[in-house]
């Protein structure tokens, strides 16, 4: 949970923390509350969500991503590719930008050796200076990059 919260802290623009699961006797309830502190009409307020599943789509997405990063670190899976399919779709522009910056940091720190990003947002893949672009269907892309499909063969 600590590792997940570190990821969230670097990406999210306001405080959001996953809280440890409750224990009832010998059983863990498998619900992980989320504490969210952000500005509202009355100043700054804290909201307690009873479980990760009750947060917004974008909030759940970043919490799930933090879980994946924590698992990669805990199991020593930095040499395995990280697949990100349409991640950030529900995020606003500032969160999407910060998420992209975190992805660059993840690669630069060698916490992840390869990353496959499927995205319609330039902010998600345009930040990588040495990225390779693969286009499966160019019919709905207005601005094709100058170079694409250089390292793939589509049969």
Short mmCIF file of C-alpha atoms in Angstrom, two decimals:
data_model
loop_
_atom_site.label_atom_id
_atom_site.label_comp_id
_atom_site.label_asym_id
_atom_site.label_seq_id
_atom_site.Cartn_x
_atom_site.Cartn_y
_atom_site.Cartn_z
CA UNK A 1 0.00 0.00 0.00
CA UNK A 2 2.89 2.32 0.78
CA UNK A 3 4.35 1.81 -2.72
CA UNK A 4 0.94 2.39 -4.34
CA UNK A 5 0.56 5.65 -2.41
CA UNK A 6 4.03 6.81 -3.52
CA UNK A 7 2.99 6.33 -7.16
CA UNK A 8 -0.30 8.16 -6.59
CA UNK A 9 1.50 11.02 -4.84
CA UNK A 10 3.79 11.59 -7.84
CA UNK A 11 0.96 11.60 -10.37
CA UNK A 12 -2.19 12.93 -8.72
CA UNK A 13 -2.60 16.69 -8.24
CA UNK A 14 -4.35 16.45 -4.87
CA UNK A 15 -3.88 14.12 -1.92
CA UNK A 16 -5.30 10.66 -2.39
CA UNK A 17 -4.22 7.68 -0.30
CA UNK A 18 -5.21 4.03 -0.21
CA UNK A 19 -5.84 2.90 3.38
CA UNK A 20 -5.01 -0.59 4.64
CA UNK A 21 -7.76 -3.20 4.39
CA UNK A 22 -9.84 -3.82 7.48
CA UNK A 23 -9.36 -6.91 9.60
CA UNK A 24 -12.32 -8.49 11.33
CA UNK A 25 -11.02 -11.19 13.64
CA UNK A 26 -8.94 -13.48 11.44
CA UNK A 27 -10.54 -12.36 8.17
CA UNK A 28 -9.42 -9.54 5.91
CA UNK A 29 -12.39 -7.82 4.31
CA UNK A 30 -10.51 -7.07 1.02
CA UNK A 31 -11.93 -3.55 0.89
CA UNK A 32 -9.36 -0.81 0.66
CA UNK A 33 -10.75 2.60 1.62
CA UNK A 34 -9.40 5.69 -0.11
CA UNK A 35 -8.87 9.04 1.59
CA UNK A 36 -9.16 11.99 -0.80
CA UNK A 37 -8.31 15.54 0.28
CA UNK A 38 -8.91 18.31 -2.23
CA UNK A 39 -10.21 21.84 -2.56
CA UNK A 40 -13.97 22.22 -2.70
CA UNK A 41 -16.43 25.13 -2.53
CA UNK A 42 -15.85 25.48 1.24
CA UNK A 43 -12.04 25.33 1.13
CA UNK A 44 -10.33 21.96 1.52
CA UNK A 45 -12.27 18.85 2.37
CA UNK A 46 -11.51 15.20 2.93
CA UNK A 47 -13.68 12.48 1.47
CA UNK A 48 -13.47 8.87 2.59
CA UNK A 49 -14.40 6.38 -0.09
CA UNK A 50 -15.27 2.97 1.42
CA UNK A 51 -13.38 1.08 -1.29
CA UNK A 52 -11.20 1.60 -4.36
CA UNK A 53 -14.09 0.40 -6.52
CA UNK A 54 -16.15 3.41 -5.35
CA UNK A 55 -13.68 6.02 -6.66
CA UNK A 56 -13.95 7.71 -10.05
CA UNK A 57 -12.77 5.86 -13.16
CA UNK A 58 -9.61 7.98 -13.40
CA UNK A 59 -8.86 7.56 -9.69
CA UNK A 60 -9.35 3.78 -9.90
CA UNK A 61 -7.13 3.66 -12.96
CA UNK A 62 -4.22 5.39 -11.22
CA UNK A 63 -4.65 3.24 -8.10
CA UNK A 64 -4.59 0.10 -10.26
CA UNK A 65 -1.50 1.39 -12.06
CA UNK A 66 0.18 1.99 -8.68
CA UNK A 67 -0.62 -1.62 -7.77
CA UNK A 68 1.03 -2.84 -10.99
CA UNK A 69 4.16 -0.77 -10.28
CA UNK A 70 4.28 -2.14 -6.73
CA UNK A 71 4.00 -5.74 -7.99
CA UNK A 72 6.73 -5.17 -10.60
CA UNK A 73 9.04 -3.85 -7.89
CA UNK A 74 8.17 -6.55 -5.32
CA UNK A 75 8.60 -9.46 -7.74
CA UNK A 76 11.62 -8.03 -9.58
CA UNK A 77 9.85 -7.94 -12.95
CA UNK A 78 11.60 -4.84 -14.36
CA UNK A 79 12.77 -6.84 -17.40
CA UNK A 80 9.22 -7.67 -18.44
CA UNK A 81 7.27 -5.28 -20.67
CA UNK A 82 4.61 -3.06 -19.16
CA UNK A 83 1.42 -2.96 -21.27
CA UNK A 84 -0.76 0.13 -20.99
CA UNK A 85 -3.95 -0.08 -23.04
CA UNK A 86 -5.88 3.21 -23.31
CA UNK A 87 -4.66 4.30 -19.91
CA UNK A 88 -5.51 7.88 -18.99
CA UNK A 89 -8.64 8.14 -21.12
CA UNK A 90 -10.74 9.35 -18.19
CA UNK A 91 -8.02 11.60 -16.73
CA UNK A 92 -8.06 15.34 -17.18
CA UNK A 93 -5.19 16.96 -19.03
CA UNK A 94 -3.04 17.76 -16.00
CA UNK A 95 -3.27 14.21 -14.60
CA UNK A 96 -2.57 12.71 -18.03
CA UNK A 97 0.50 14.93 -18.39
CA UNK A 98 1.81 14.02 -14.92
CA UNK A 99 1.14 10.35 -15.66
CA UNK A 100 3.24 10.61 -18.82
CA UNK A 101 6.06 12.25 -16.87
CA UNK A 102 5.92 9.39 -14.38
CA UNK A 103 6.19 6.86 -17.22
CA UNK A 104 9.35 8.57 -18.47
CA UNK A 105 10.78 8.47 -14.94
CA UNK A 106 9.88 4.78 -14.66
CA UNK A 107 11.90 3.99 -17.80
CA UNK A 108 14.81 6.29 -16.93
CA UNK A 109 15.15 4.72 -13.48
CA UNK A 110 15.26 1.27 -15.12
CA UNK A 111 12.22 0.21 -13.07
CA UNK A 112 10.75 -0.94 -16.37
CA UNK A 113 12.75 -1.96 -19.45
CA UNK A 114 10.00 -1.85 -22.08
CA UNK A 115 6.62 -0.23 -22.37
CA UNK A 116 3.82 -0.74 -24.88
CA UNK A 117 1.32 2.10 -24.90
CA UNK A 118 -1.93 2.00 -26.80
CA UNK A 119 -3.28 5.54 -26.76
CA UNK A 120 -5.06 8.14 -28.84
CA UNK A 121 -3.49 10.97 -26.86
CA UNK A 122 -0.21 12.52 -27.97
CA UNK A 123 0.47 13.39 -24.32
CA UNK A 124 0.77 9.66 -23.59
CA UNK A 125 3.24 8.64 -26.28
CA UNK A 126 4.62 11.92 -27.62
CA UNK A 127 6.76 12.46 -24.54
CA UNK A 128 9.12 9.63 -25.43
CA UNK A 129 11.90 10.91 -27.68
CA UNK A 130 12.92 7.48 -28.92
CA UNK A 131 9.53 5.82 -29.13
CA UNK A 132 8.59 3.65 -32.06
CA UNK A 133 5.10 4.05 -33.45
CA UNK A 134 2.98 1.28 -34.90
CA UNK A 135 -0.19 2.16 -36.80
CA UNK A 136 -2.65 -0.63 -37.52
CA UNK A 137 -5.30 1.47 -39.26
CA UNK A 138 -4.35 4.91 -40.58
CA UNK A 139 -7.86 5.68 -41.86
CA UNK A 140 -8.91 7.57 -38.73
CA UNK A 141 -5.62 9.29 -37.91
CA UNK A 142 -5.44 12.93 -38.98
CA UNK A 143 -1.75 13.57 -38.24
CA UNK A 144 0.33 10.51 -38.99
CA UNK A 145 3.87 10.69 -37.66
CA UNK A 146 6.63 11.06 -40.25
CA UNK A 147 7.95 7.62 -39.37
CA UNK A 148 5.87 4.64 -38.26
CA UNK A 149 5.77 0.85 -38.61
CA UNK A 150 9.56 0.82 -38.96
CA UNK A 151 10.07 -2.17 -36.68
CA UNK A 152 6.97 -4.22 -37.41
CA UNK A 153 5.66 -6.19 -40.30
CA UNK A 154 1.89 -6.40 -40.61
CA UNK A 155 0.86 -9.44 -42.63
#
